[in-house]
Tab-separated table of N, CA and C in Angstrom:
chain	number	residue	atom	x	y	z
A	29	MET	N	-32.960	-41.057	167.376
A	29	MET	CA	-32.472	-42.139	167.688
A	29	MET	C	-33.544	-42.561	168.434
A	30	GLY	N	-33.588	-44.041	168.248
A	30	GLY	CA	-34.456	-44.773	168.760
A	30	GLY	C	-35.078	-45.222	169.939
A	31	ILE	N	-35.487	-45.818	170.436
A	31	ILE	CA	-36.442	-46.131	171.935
A	31	ILE	C	-34.970	-47.059	172.195
A	32	GLN	N	-34.747	-48.482	171.645
A	32	GLN	CA	-33.630	-49.085	172.106
A	32	GLN	C	-32.165	-48.301	172.583
A	33	GLU	N	-31.940	-47.342	171.778
A	33	GLU	CA	-30.538	-46.527	171.310
A	33	GLU	C	-30.957	-45.821	172.894
A	34	ASN	N	-31.497	-45.596	173.355
A	34	ASN	CA	-32.009	-44.002	174.643
A	34	ASN	C	-31.641	-45.344	175.181
A	35	MET	N	-32.692	-45.888	175.697
A	35	MET	CA	-32.523	-46.721	176.358
A	35	MET	C	-31.083	-47.520	176.924
A	36	SER	N	-29.886	-48.019	175.910
A	36	SER	CA	-28.867	-48.444	175.742
A	36	SER	C	-28.066	-47.423	176.813
A	37	LYS	N	-28.361	-45.585	176.240
A	37	LYS	CA	-27.488	-44.867	176.478
A	37	LYS	C	-27.914	-44.653	177.792
A	38	SER	N	-28.875	-44.791	178.156
A	38	SER	CA	-29.713	-44.189	180.177
A	38	SER	C	-29.321	-45.605	181.066
A	39	ILE	N	-29.046	-46.669	180.519
A	39	ILE	CA	-28.620	-47.074	181.221
A	39	ILE	C	-27.421	-47.188	181.476
A	40	ARG	N	-26.218	-47.219	180.318
A	40	ARG	CA	-25.286	-47.677	179.870
A	40	ARG	C	-24.608	-46.249	181.487
A	41	SER	N	-25.243	-44.734	181.157
A	41	SER	CA	-24.830	-43.834	181.635
A	41	SER	C	-25.277	-43.862	183.357
A	42	LEU	N	-25.827	-44.198	183.697
A	42	LEU	CA	-26.748	-45.094	185.648
A	42	LEU	C	-25.448	-45.932	185.799
A	43	LYS	N	-25.327	-46.904	184.966
A	43	LYS	CA	-24.501	-47.659	184.931
A	43	LYS	C	-22.810	-47.310	185.726
A	44	GLU	N	-22.755	-46.206	184.453
A	44	GLU	CA	-21.155	-45.297	184.615
A	44	GLU	C	-21.123	-44.593	185.771
A	45	VAL	N	-22.452	-43.660	186.800
A	45	VAL	CA	-22.571	-43.147	187.241
A	45	VAL	C	-22.483	-43.627	188.768
A	46	GLN	N	-23.120	-44.704	188.774
A	46	GLN	CA	-23.147	-45.272	190.805
A	46	GLN	C	-22.253	-46.382	190.285
A	47	HIS	N	-21.136	-46.514	189.166
A	47	HIS	CA	-19.925	-47.823	189.336
A	47	HIS	C	-20.714	-48.847	189.224
A	48	LYS	N	-21.010	-49.568	188.697
A	48	LYS	CA	-21.797	-50.454	188.942
A	48	LYS	C	-20.985	-51.791	187.932
A	49	SER	N	-20.928	-52.784	188.188
A	49	SER	CA	-20.271	-54.042	186.974
A	49	SER	C	-21.726	-54.399	186.319
A	50	LEU	N	-21.100	-54.931	185.545
A	50	LEU	CA	-22.645	-55.613	184.713
A	50	LEU	C	-23.564	-56.433	185.794
A	51	VAL	N	-22.358	-57.558	186.248
A	51	VAL	CA	-23.131	-58.551	187.292
A	51	VAL	C	-24.257	-57.766	188.449
A	52	GLU	N	-23.516	-56.943	189.205
A	52	GLU	CA	-24.009	-55.521	190.279
A	52	GLU	C	-25.264	-55.022	189.669
A	53	LEU	N	-25.427	-54.506	188.518
A	53	LEU	CA	-26.355	-53.692	188.088
A	53	LEU	C	-27.462	-55.443	187.518
A	54	SER	N	-27.166	-56.108	186.944
A	54	SER	CA	-28.072	-57.164	187.004
A	54	SER	C	-28.757	-57.494	188.084
A	55	GLU	N	-28.259	-57.679	189.081
A	55	GLU	CA	-29.003	-58.637	190.436
A	55	GLU	C	-29.606	-57.629	190.721
A	56	GLU	N	-29.245	-55.729	190.751
A	56	GLU	CA	-29.992	-55.021	191.206
A	56	GLU	C	-31.493	-54.888	190.329
A	57	LEU	N	-31.154	-55.321	189.232
A	57	LEU	CA	-32.488	-55.015	188.248
A	57	LEU	C	-33.060	-56.003	188.616
A	58	GLU	N	-33.048	-57.363	189.240
A	58	GLU	CA	-33.075	-58.693	188.715
A	58	GLU	C	-33.692	-59.277	187.387
A	59	ILE	N	-32.495	-59.120	186.840
A	59	ILE	CA	-32.503	-59.525	185.375
A	59	ILE	C	-31.203	-60.436	184.579
A	60	SER	N	-31.130	-61.236	184.305
A	60	SER	CA	-30.140	-61.969	183.374
A	60	SER	C	-29.155	-60.919	183.199
A	61	ARG	N	-27.799	-61.401	183.285
A	61	ARG	CA	-26.448	-60.511	182.884
A	61	ARG	C	-26.468	-60.483	180.828
A	62	SER	N	-27.270	-61.743	180.801
A	62	SER	CA	-27.538	-61.637	178.928
A	62	SER	C	-28.289	-60.400	178.887
A	63	THR	N	-29.147	-60.638	179.390
A	63	THR	CA	-30.561	-59.436	178.772
A	63	THR	C	-30.184	-58.009	178.997
A	64	LEU	N	-29.606	-57.749	180.152
A	64	LEU	CA	-29.125	-56.067	180.274
A	64	LEU	C	-27.967	-55.652	179.968
A	65	GLN	N	-27.224	-57.276	178.971
A	65	GLN	CA	-26.135	-56.489	178.219
A	65	GLN	C	-27.163	-56.660	176.817
A	66	LYS	N	-27.922	-57.282	176.109
A	66	LYS	CA	-28.885	-56.883	174.900
A	66	LYS	C	-29.205	-55.476	175.247
A	67	TYR	N	-29.715	-54.911	176.862
A	67	TYR	CA	-30.389	-53.356	176.783
A	67	TYR	C	-29.088	-52.605	176.787
A	68	LEU	N	-28.051	-52.751	176.991
A	68	LEU	CA	-27.347	-51.922	177.171
A	68	LEU	C	-26.096	-51.886	175.506
A	69	ASP	N	-26.374	-52.856	174.951
A	69	ASP	CA	-25.952	-53.100	172.808
A	69	ASP	C	-26.836	-52.934	172.580
A	70	GLY	N	-28.002	-51.889	173.250
A	70	GLY	CA	-29.556	-51.603	172.268
A	70	GLY	C	-30.241	-52.053	171.544
A	71	HIS	N	-29.837	-53.918	171.792
A	71	HIS	CA	-30.599	-54.338	170.772
A	71	HIS	C	-32.164	-55.108	172.155
A	72	GLY	N	-32.562	-56.321	171.684
A	72	GLY	CA	-34.269	-56.565	172.680
A	72	GLY	C	-35.221	-55.503	172.414
A	73	ASN	N	-36.478	-56.204	173.006
A	73	ASN	CA	-36.951	-55.644	173.062
A	73	ASN	C	-38.282	-55.733	174.115
A	74	PRO	N	-37.907	-54.747	175.090
A	74	PRO	CA	-38.733	-54.651	176.299
A	74	PRO	C	-39.509	-54.337	176.158
A	75	SER	N	-40.698	-54.912	176.986
A	75	SER	CA	-42.278	-54.838	177.414
A	75	SER	C	-42.238	-53.495	178.317
A	76	LEU	N	-43.165	-52.838	177.786
A	76	LEU	CA	-43.816	-51.372	178.302
A	76	LEU	C	-43.273	-51.979	180.122
A	77	LYS	N	-43.937	-53.267	180.751
A	77	LYS	CA	-43.988	-53.564	181.630
A	77	LYS	C	-42.287	-53.474	182.496
A	78	MET	N	-41.650	-54.151	181.292
A	78	MET	CA	-40.541	-54.590	181.676
A	78	MET	C	-39.373	-52.879	181.863
A	79	VAL	N	-39.908	-51.993	180.728
A	79	VAL	CA	-38.869	-50.689	180.939
A	79	VAL	C	-39.636	-49.690	182.297
A	80	GLU	N	-41.028	-50.170	182.580
A	80	GLU	CA	-41.611	-49.646	184.304
A	80	GLU	C	-40.713	-50.454	185.360
A	81	HIS	N	-40.317	-51.399	185.104
A	81	HIS	CA	-39.535	-52.480	186.324
A	81	HIS	C	-38.043	-51.194	186.138
A	82	LEU	N	-37.339	-51.984	184.883
A	82	LEU	CA	-36.169	-51.351	184.990
A	82	LEU	C	-36.554	-49.756	185.613
A	83	ALA	N	-37.477	-48.310	185.549
A	83	ALA	CA	-37.116	-47.921	185.754
A	83	ALA	C	-37.266	-47.599	187.722
A	84	GLU	N	-38.470	-48.074	187.735
A	84	GLU	CA	-38.862	-48.244	189.472
A	84	GLU	C	-37.040	-48.797	190.113
A	85	LYS	N	-36.479	-49.796	189.734
A	85	LYS	CA	-35.276	-50.137	189.838
A	85	LYS	C	-34.589	-48.808	189.970
A	86	LEU	N	-34.141	-47.942	189.058
A	86	LEU	CA	-33.079	-47.928	189.007
A	86	LEU	C	-34.026	-46.241	189.972
A	87	HIS	N	-34.734	-45.785	190.077
A	87	HIS	CA	-34.928	-45.346	190.509
A	87	HIS	C	-35.111	-43.619	189.663
A	88	VAL	N	-36.035	-43.875	188.531
A	88	VAL	CA	-35.589	-42.742	187.848
A	88	VAL	C	-37.145	-42.640	187.066
A	89	ASP	N	-38.005	-42.160	186.580
A	89	ASP	CA	-38.837	-42.089	185.558
A	89	ASP	C	-38.590	-43.141	184.443
A	90	PRO	N	-39.413	-43.703	184.428
A	90	PRO	CA	-39.582	-44.799	182.731
A	90	PRO	C	-39.317	-43.893	181.408
A	91	ILE	N	-39.640	-42.556	180.890
A	91	ILE	CA	-39.564	-41.655	180.493
A	91	ILE	C	-38.187	-41.598	180.333
A	92	PHE	N	-37.387	-41.101	181.331
A	92	PHE	CA	-35.915	-41.240	181.304
A	92	PHE	C	-34.884	-42.468	180.440
A	93	LEU	N	-35.898	-43.704	181.024
A	93	LEU	CA	-34.738	-44.834	180.031
A	93	LEU	C	-35.559	-44.206	178.313
A	94	LEU	N	-36.271	-44.087	177.992
A	94	LEU	CA	-36.671	-44.167	176.689
A	94	LEU	C	-36.297	-42.080	175.914
A	95	THR	N	-35.847	-41.635	176.832
A	95	THR	CA	-35.395	-40.437	175.694
A	95	THR	C	-33.919	-40.400	176.558
A	96	GLU	N	-33.248	-39.363	175.447
A	96	GLU	CA	-32.122	-39.290	175.948
A	96	GLU	C	-32.539	-37.938	176.358
A	97	MET	N	-32.655	-37.334	177.199
A	97	MET	CA	-32.876	-36.290	178.220
A	97	MET	C	-31.435	-35.458	178.221
A	98	PHE	N	-30.710	-36.365	179.655
A	98	PHE	CA	-29.217	-35.704	180.103
A	98	PHE	C	-28.232	-36.449	179.384
A	99	GLU	N	-27.232	-36.120	179.680
A	99	GLU	CA	-26.147	-36.055	179.596
A	99	GLU	C	-25.341	-36.393	180.052
A	100	PRO	N	-24.233	-37.550	180.451
A	100	PRO	CA	-23.893	-37.943	181.754
A	100	PRO	C	-23.706	-37.744	183.401
A	101	SER	N	-23.407	-36.066	182.694
A	101	SER	CA	-22.967	-35.523	184.054
A	101	SER	C	-23.898	-34.706	184.439
A	102	GLN	N	-25.024	-34.448	183.396
A	102	GLN	CA	-26.311	-33.902	183.854
A	102	GLN	C	-27.191	-35.079	184.492
A	103	GLN	N	-26.735	-36.050	184.388
A	103	GLN	CA	-27.747	-37.365	184.936
A	103	GLN	C	-27.184	-37.552	186.443
A	104	GLU	N	-26.216	-37.268	186.272
A	104	GLU	CA	-25.430	-38.009	188.039
A	104	GLU	C	-26.264	-36.445	189.324
A	105	VAL	N	-25.542	-35.277	188.727
A	105	VAL	CA	-26.640	-34.096	189.201
A	105	VAL	C	-27.907	-34.501	189.607
A	106	VAL	N	-29.132	-35.295	188.786
A	106	VAL	CA	-30.365	-34.976	188.612
A	106	VAL	C	-30.807	-36.288	189.991
A	107	LEU	N	-29.467	-36.603	189.561
A	107	LEU	CA	-29.752	-38.735	190.751
A	107	LEU	C	-29.588	-38.257	191.931
A	108	LEU	N	-28.515	-37.037	192.402
A	108	LEU	CA	-27.788	-36.707	193.545
A	108	LEU	C	-29.257	-36.388	194.136
A	109	LEU	N	-29.920	-35.425	193.065
A	109	LEU	CA	-31.232	-34.545	193.842
A	109	LEU	C	-32.191	-34.952	194.069
A	110	MET	N	-32.103	-37.004	193.227
A	110	MET	CA	-33.488	-37.288	193.998
A	110	MET	C	-33.149	-37.938	194.791
A	111	ASP	N	-31.917	-38.431	195.282
A	111	ASP	CA	-31.719	-39.005	196.939
A	111	ASP	C	-31.548	-38.122	197.763
A	112	THR	N	-31.596	-36.544	197.673
A	112	THR	CA	-31.668	-35.776	198.422
A	112	THR	C	-32.891	-35.515	198.704
A	113	ILE	N	-33.490	-35.755	198.076
A	113	ILE	CA	-35.541	-35.466	198.032
A	113	ILE	C	-36.080	-36.780	198.604
A	114	LYS	N	-35.690	-37.353	198.444
A	114	LYS	CA	-36.199	-38.827	199.337
A	114	LYS	C	-35.587	-38.603	200.499
A	115	GLU	N	-34.555	-38.161	200.973
A	115	GLU	CA	-33.893	-37.734	202.393
A	115	GLU	C	-34.264	-36.787	202.546
A	116	LEU	N	-34.902	-35.692	202.630
A	116	LEU	CA	-36.127	-34.770	203.002
A	116	LEU	C	-37.278	-35.381	203.416
A	117	ALA	N	-37.869	-35.978	202.335
A	117	ALA	CA	-38.756	-36.629	202.590
A	117	ALA	C	-39.264	-36.962	204.048
A	118	LYS	N	-37.632	-37.645	204.897
A	118	LYS	CA	-38.339	-38.494	205.690
A	118	LYS	C	-37.815	-37.670	207.223
A	119	LEU	N	-37.979	-36.601	206.836
A	119	LEU	CA	-37.479	-35.378	207.753
A	119	LEU	C	-38.896	-35.124	208.115
A	120	PRO	N	-39.115	-35.332	209.634
A	120	PRO	CA	-40.474	-34.411	210.032
A	120	PRO	C	-41.042	-33.258	209.863
A	121	GLN	N	-42.313	-33.199	209.177
A	121	GLN	CA	-43.040	-31.322	209.011
A	121	GLN	C	-41.898	-30.574	208.979
A	122	SER	N	-42.009	-30.474	210.093
A	122	SER	CA	-41.378	-29.005	211.163
A	122	SER	C	-40.226	-28.535	210.481
A	123	LYS	N	-39.111	-29.620	210.034
A	123	LYS	CA	-37.910	-29.590	209.585
A	123	LYS	C	-38.153	-29.300	208.286
A	124	ARG	N	-38.889	-29.673	207.367
A	124	ARG	CA	-39.336	-29.693	205.840
A	124	ARG	C	-39.261	-28.478	205.593
A	125	VAL	N	-40.233	-27.862	206.698
A	125	VAL	CA	-41.202	-26.622	206.047
A	125	VAL	C	-39.256	-25.591	206.360
A	126	LEU	N	-38.650	-25.491	207.159
A	126	LEU	CA	-37.699	-25.046	207.542
A	126	LEU	C	-36.254	-25.010	206.719
A	127	PHE	N	-36.327	-26.136	206.078
A	127	PHE	CA	-35.442	-26.688	205.111
A	127	PHE	C	-35.840	-26.022	203.865
A	128	ALA	N	-37.385	-25.943	203.469
A	128	ALA	CA	-37.957	-25.050	202.265
A	128	ALA	C	-37.825	-24.166	202.700
A	129	LYS	N	-38.012	-22.991	204.154
A	129	LYS	CA	-37.542	-21.479	204.119
A	129	LYS	C	-35.723	-21.352	203.768
A	130	ARG	N	-35.245	-21.618	204.284
A	130	ARG	CA	-33.668	-21.519	203.863
A	130	ARG	C	-33.275	-21.978	202.482
A	131	PHE	N	-33.637	-22.539	201.804
A	131	PHE	CA	-33.657	-23.005	200.519
A	131	PHE	C	-34.395	-21.977	199.727
A	132	LEU	N	-35.295	-20.883	200.208
A	132	LEU	CA	-35.634	-20.051	199.311
A	132	LEU	C	-34.854	-18.957	199.498
A	133	GLU	N	-33.948	-18.515	200.785
A	133	GLU	CA	-33.277	-17.778	201.104
A	133	GLU	C	-31.900	-18.170	200.431
A	134	ILE	N	-31.693	-19.316	199.681
A	134	ILE	CA	-30.493	-18.980	199.392
A	134	ILE	C	-30.720	-18.857	197.610
A	135	ILE	N	-31.565	-19.131	196.798
A	135	ILE	CA	-32.207	-18.828	195.648
A	135	ILE	C	-32.791	-17.407	195.407
A	136	HIS	N	-32.643	-17.107	196.550
A	136	HIS	CA	-32.919	-15.243	196.956
A	136	HIS	C	-31.822	-14.380	196.531
A	137	LEU	N	-30.308	-15.365	197.180
A	137	LEU	CA	-29.327	-14.623	197.303
A	137	LEU	C	-28.532	-15.003	195.697
A	138	TRP	N	-28.869	-15.256	195.274
A	138	TRP	CA	-28.081	-15.671	193.700
A	138	TRP	C	-29.513	-15.130	192.678
A	139	ASP	N	-30.568	-14.210	193.451
A	139	ASP	CA	-31.359	-13.007	192.382
A	139	ASP	C	-30.826	-11.558	192.740
A	140	ASP	N	-29.782	-11.445	194.068
A	140	ASP	CA	-29.844	-10.296	194.303
A	140	ASP	C	-28.633	-9.682	193.754
A	141	ASP	N	-28.799	-8.467	193.180
A	141	ASP	CA	-28.409	-7.853	192.358
A	141	ASP	C	-26.749	-7.352	193.472
A	142	SER	N	-26.900	-6.925	194.325
A	142	SER	CA	-25.904	-5.900	195.389
A	142	SER	C	-25.108	-6.926	195.888
């Protein structure tokens, strides 16, 4: 699959996961509706700078837009995880350390055979 098709799938998936209309998403991305529609249709020829701009506005890595790395359900989980990480970054250092310790305890529970 080509880059344009991958970008189309990635943007379309994010649009669906976020329940955004074409107008809402085009405004968020600061591009025209017609340009967004071209990208969603797998047309257009975005520059690298535009791909970076779109990725920044969508809060994803540019490579995410260019490759078909995730299914829509996986994308939803990844986006939720990214939002969680952003919120954790706002906590004071002492609370982040405490969170990390508790998180490791949870991970060890999964590994525990008893």
